[in-house]
Amino acid sequence: DAKTTQPPSMDCAEGRAANLPCNHSTISGNEYVYWYRQIHSQGPQYIIHGLKNNETNEMASLIITEDRKSSTLILPHATLRDTAVYYCIVRVRSGGGADGLTFGKGTHLIIQP
Amino acid sequence: KAGVTQTPRYLIKTRGQQVTLSCSPISGHRSVSWYQQTPGQGLQFLFEYFSETQRNKGNFPGRFSGRQFSNSRSEMNVSTLELGDSALYLCASSRDRGRQLYTEAFFGQGTRLTVV
């Protein structure tokens, strides 16, 4: 699986959009980009995933560059409850969603009141 | 709909003992994966079970083992506990719609194991 690079921490004001970047310059054509987050003392939570098109769901939007070497997770209106460690994961799609996920160190997003 | 349930939530064991952790997946989910989380190494994949068979395995010693029952519930066992096994052990379940289809994974709250 391709390696990802994320900033270790970021701040964002409550109510503003939080934009979390992820670099995955060695991504292969059949690898997807997944985002999970982990709120303190809880298990990771799936957010969104995509291949090459931009994706949106009720939690967030995922913007993937045309060359697929980087992506941005957007939380449109951040709240204090969005304070968490966000993980960007790149992997080949396979059965069993949690099978062999490689979590890096992630980005610690802190939402400021 | 009940989430992934892990028991116990907290556990203290002595070095050299063995421990068994339990995971009940979401109803209808047949894939169960286990992860270890420590401050130093972060989240690391242990193994995945599907239909009572281990389908994938991470890079952990043989002291770490698991199994899955016919109702998809899973247990993991750690024998001869070491101080370094102190960690949060997380279980995740997913529906699994086939080898080429991703399904969302749901994680439990974890079992915090302390080895003294």
Short mmCIF file of N, CA, C and O in Angstrom, two decimals, chain B residues 32-92:
data_model
loop_
_atom_site.label_atom_id
_atom_site.label_comp_id
_atom_site.label_asym_id
_atom_site.label_seq_id
_atom_site.Cartn_x
_atom_site.Cartn_y
_atom_site.Cartn_z
N VAL B 32 -14.23 -9.69 10.80
CA VAL B 32 -13.78 -9.08 12.06
C VAL B 32 -12.26 -8.92 12.01
O VAL B 32 -11.54 -9.88 11.73
N SER B 33 -11.81 -7.72 12.29
CA SER B 33 -10.37 -7.44 12.32
C SER B 33 -9.97 -6.96 13.70
O SER B 33 -10.78 -6.33 14.40
N TRP B 34 -8.73 -7.21 14.05
CA TRP B 34 -8.19 -6.78 15.35
C TRP B 34 -6.99 -5.87 15.14
O TRP B 34 -6.16 -6.12 14.25
N TYR B 35 -6.90 -4.85 15.97
CA TYR B 35 -5.80 -3.89 15.93
C TYR B 35 -5.26 -3.66 17.34
O TYR B 35 -6.00 -3.72 18.32
N GLN B 36 -3.97 -3.37 17.40
CA GLN B 36 -3.33 -2.96 18.65
C GLN B 36 -2.93 -1.50 18.53
O GLN B 36 -2.38 -1.09 17.50
N GLN B 37 -3.22 -0.70 19.53
CA GLN B 37 -2.83 0.71 19.51
C GLN B 37 -1.98 1.03 20.73
O GLN B 37 -2.42 0.85 21.88
N THR B 38 -0.77 1.49 20.50
CA THR B 38 0.13 1.94 21.55
C THR B 38 0.62 3.34 21.23
O THR B 38 0.62 3.73 20.06
N PRO B 39 1.03 4.10 22.24
CA PRO B 39 1.52 5.47 21.96
C PRO B 39 2.73 5.47 21.02
O PRO B 39 2.86 6.35 20.19
N GLY B 40 3.57 4.47 21.13
CA GLY B 40 4.78 4.45 20.33
C GLY B 40 4.58 3.98 18.90
O GLY B 40 5.12 4.55 17.96
N GLN B 41 3.79 2.94 18.71
CA GLN B 41 3.63 2.31 17.39
C GLN B 41 2.34 2.70 16.70
O GLN B 41 2.14 2.38 15.52
N GLY B 42 1.43 3.37 17.40
CA GLY B 42 0.16 3.73 16.78
C GLY B 42 -0.73 2.52 16.58
O GLY B 42 -0.63 1.53 17.30
N LEU B 43 -1.60 2.61 15.58
CA LEU B 43 -2.54 1.53 15.28
C LEU B 43 -1.89 0.51 14.37
O LEU B 43 -1.46 0.85 13.27
N GLN B 44 -1.85 -0.75 14.81
CA GLN B 44 -1.24 -1.78 13.99
C GLN B 44 -2.20 -2.96 13.84
O GLN B 44 -2.80 -3.42 14.81
N PHE B 45 -2.28 -3.46 12.61
CA PHE B 45 -3.17 -4.55 12.27
C PHE B 45 -2.64 -5.87 12.82
O PHE B 45 -1.48 -6.22 12.61
N LEU B 46 -3.52 -6.61 13.50
CA LEU B 46 -3.15 -7.92 14.05
C LEU B 46 -3.57 -9.04 13.10
O LEU B 46 -2.76 -9.79 12.61
N PHE B 47 -4.87 -9.18 12.88
CA PHE B 47 -5.40 -10.20 11.98
C PHE B 47 -6.86 -9.93 11.66
O PHE B 47 -7.52 -9.13 12.32
N GLU B 48 -7.33 -10.62 10.62
CA GLU B 48 -8.72 -10.52 10.20
C GLU B 48 -9.31 -11.91 10.05
O GLU B 48 -8.64 -12.83 9.56
N TYR B 49 -10.54 -12.07 10.49
CA TYR B 49 -11.25 -13.32 10.36
C TYR B 49 -12.50 -13.13 9.53
O TYR B 49 -13.18 -12.09 9.62
N PHE B 50 -12.79 -14.14 8.74
CA PHE B 50 -14.00 -14.15 7.93
C PHE B 50 -14.47 -15.59 7.83
O PHE B 50 -13.69 -16.48 7.48
N SER B 51 -15.73 -15.82 8.13
CA SER B 51 -16.30 -17.18 8.10
C SER B 51 -15.42 -18.17 8.85
O SER B 51 -15.07 -19.24 8.34
N GLU B 52 -15.04 -17.79 10.06
CA GLU B 52 -14.30 -18.64 11.00
C GLU B 52 -12.88 -18.96 10.54
O GLU B 52 -12.22 -19.82 11.14
N THR B 53 -12.39 -18.27 9.52
CA THR B 53 -11.05 -18.51 9.00
C THR B 53 -10.22 -17.24 9.06
O THR B 53 -10.73 -16.16 8.74
N GLN B 54 -8.97 -17.38 9.45
CA GLN B 54 -8.09 -16.22 9.41
C GLN B 54 -7.73 -15.92 7.97
O GLN B 54 -7.11 -16.74 7.28
N ARG B 55 -8.07 -14.72 7.53
CA ARG B 55 -7.89 -14.40 6.12
C ARG B 55 -6.66 -13.51 5.88
O ARG B 55 -6.12 -13.50 4.79
N ASN B 56 -6.25 -12.79 6.91
CA ASN B 56 -5.11 -11.91 6.74
C ASN B 56 -4.44 -11.74 8.10
O ASN B 56 -5.11 -11.82 9.14
N LYS B 57 -3.15 -11.51 8.09
CA LYS B 57 -2.42 -11.45 9.36
C LYS B 57 -1.37 -10.37 9.29
O LYS B 57 -0.70 -10.21 8.27
N GLY B 58 -1.22 -9.63 10.37
CA GLY B 58 -0.19 -8.62 10.47
C GLY B 58 1.11 -9.23 10.98
O GLY B 58 1.25 -10.44 11.08
N ASN B 59 2.06 -8.36 11.30
CA ASN B 59 3.39 -8.81 11.70
C ASN B 59 3.52 -8.83 13.22
O ASN B 59 4.20 -8.00 13.80
N PHE B 60 2.88 -9.79 13.83
CA PHE B 60 2.95 -9.95 15.28
C PHE B 60 3.41 -11.37 15.60
O PHE B 60 3.20 -12.30 14.82
N PRO B 61 4.05 -11.55 16.77
CA PRO B 61 4.53 -12.90 17.11
C PRO B 61 3.38 -13.87 17.36
O PRO B 61 2.23 -13.47 17.54
N GLY B 62 3.72 -15.15 17.37
CA GLY B 62 2.73 -16.20 17.53
C GLY B 62 2.00 -16.19 18.85
O GLY B 62 0.99 -16.88 19.01
N ARG B 63 2.49 -15.38 19.81
CA ARG B 63 1.79 -15.28 21.09
C ARG B 63 0.40 -14.67 20.91
O ARG B 63 -0.48 -14.81 21.76
N PHE B 64 0.23 -13.96 19.81
CA PHE B 64 -1.06 -13.34 19.50
C PHE B 64 -1.84 -14.27 18.58
O PHE B 64 -1.35 -14.64 17.50
N SER B 65 -3.00 -14.65 19.00
CA SER B 65 -3.82 -15.54 18.18
C SER B 65 -5.28 -15.13 18.28
O SER B 65 -5.65 -14.35 19.17
N GLY B 66 -6.07 -15.67 17.41
CA GLY B 66 -7.48 -15.33 17.45
C GLY B 66 -8.32 -16.47 16.90
O GLY B 66 -7.80 -17.49 16.43
N ARG B 67 -9.61 -16.29 16.99
CA ARG B 67 -10.52 -17.23 16.37
C ARG B 67 -11.86 -16.55 16.18
O ARG B 67 -12.16 -15.52 16.80
N GLN B 68 -12.66 -17.14 15.32
CA GLN B 68 -14.00 -16.61 15.07
C GLN B 68 -14.99 -17.76 15.13
O GLN B 68 -14.71 -18.86 14.64
N PHE B 69 -16.12 -17.49 15.72
CA PHE B 69 -17.14 -18.50 15.89
C PHE B 69 -18.17 -18.42 14.76
O PHE B 69 -18.18 -17.45 13.99
N SER B 70 -19.06 -19.40 14.72
CA SER B 70 -20.03 -19.47 13.63
C SER B 70 -21.00 -18.27 13.65
O SER B 70 -21.58 -17.93 12.62
N ASN B 71 -21.16 -17.63 14.79
CA ASN B 71 -22.04 -16.46 14.85
C ASN B 71 -21.25 -15.16 14.59
O ASN B 71 -21.76 -14.08 14.83
N SER B 72 -20.02 -15.30 14.10
CA SER B 72 -19.12 -14.20 13.75
C SER B 72 -18.46 -13.53 14.94
O SER B 72 -17.56 -12.70 14.74
N ARG B 73 -18.84 -13.86 16.14
CA ARG B 73 -18.13 -13.33 17.31
C ARG B 73 -16.68 -13.79 17.26
O ARG B 73 -16.38 -14.88 16.76
N SER B 74 -15.81 -12.94 17.77
CA SER B 74 -14.39 -13.27 17.69
C SER B 74 -13.71 -13.08 19.03
O SER B 74 -14.15 -12.28 19.87
N GLU B 75 -12.68 -13.83 19.23
CA GLU B 75 -11.83 -13.67 20.42
C GLU B 75 -10.39 -13.57 19.97
O GLU B 75 -10.00 -14.16 18.94
N MET B 76 -9.61 -12.81 20.73
CA MET B 76 -8.17 -12.83 20.52
C MET B 76 -7.50 -13.19 21.84
O MET B 76 -8.01 -12.86 22.92
N ASN B 77 -6.42 -13.90 21.73
CA ASN B 77 -5.70 -14.40 22.89
C ASN B 77 -4.25 -13.95 22.82
O ASN B 77 -3.64 -13.98 21.74
N VAL B 78 -3.73 -13.53 23.93
CA VAL B 78 -2.31 -13.22 24.02
C VAL B 78 -1.73 -14.08 25.13
O VAL B 78 -2.21 -14.01 26.28
N SER B 79 -0.76 -14.90 24.81
CA SER B 79 -0.15 -15.76 25.82
C SER B 79 1.17 -15.16 26.28
O SER B 79 1.75 -14.30 25.61
N THR B 80 1.61 -15.60 27.43
CA THR B 80 2.88 -15.15 28.01
C THR B 80 3.04 -13.63 27.88
O THR B 80 3.91 -13.12 27.19
N LEU B 81 2.16 -12.93 28.53
CA LEU B 81 2.11 -11.48 28.41
C LEU B 81 3.43 -10.82 28.78
O LEU B 81 4.12 -11.22 29.73
N GLU B 82 3.76 -9.79 28.01
CA GLU B 82 4.94 -8.96 28.27
C GLU B 82 4.47 -7.54 28.57
O GLU B 82 3.37 -7.15 28.20
N LEU B 83 5.35 -6.79 29.24
CA LEU B 83 4.99 -5.42 29.58
C LEU B 83 4.61 -4.62 28.32
O LEU B 83 3.71 -3.79 28.35
N GLY B 84 5.28 -4.90 27.22
CA GLY B 84 5.04 -4.19 25.97
C GLY B 84 3.71 -4.50 25.32
O GLY B 84 3.34 -3.87 24.34
N ASP B 85 2.99 -5.48 25.86
CA ASP B 85 1.68 -5.81 25.31
C ASP B 85 0.61 -4.88 25.86
O ASP B 85 -0.56 -4.93 25.42
N SER B 86 0.98 -4.03 26.78
CA SER B 86 0.02 -3.05 27.30
C SER B 86 -0.40 -2.14 26.16
O SER B 86 0.44 -1.50 25.51
N ALA B 87 -1.69 -2.09 25.92
CA ALA B 87 -2.18 -1.36 24.74
C ALA B 87 -3.70 -1.32 24.76
O ALA B 87 -4.35 -1.97 25.57
N LEU B 88 -4.23 -0.54 23.82
CA LEU B 88 -5.66 -0.57 23.54
C LEU B 88 -5.86 -1.54 22.38
O LEU B 88 -5.26 -1.37 21.32
N TYR B 89 -6.67 -2.54 22.57
CA TYR B 89 -6.94 -3.52 21.53
C TYR B 89 -8.32 -3.24 20.95
O TYR B 89 -9.33 -3.24 21.66
N LEU B 90 -8.33 -3.00 19.64
CA LEU B 90 -9.55 -2.60 18.95
C LEU B 90 -10.01 -3.68 17.99
O LEU B 90 -9.20 -4.31 17.32
N CYS B 91 -11.30 -3.83 17.93
CA CYS B 91 -11.92 -4.78 17.02
C CYS B 91 -12.78 -3.98 16.03
O CYS B 91 -13.40 -2.98 16.41
N ALA B 92 -12.80 -4.42 14.78
CA ALA B 92 -13.62 -3.76 13.77
C ALA B 92 -14.39 -4.80 12.99
O ALA B 92 -13.86 -5.89 12.71
#
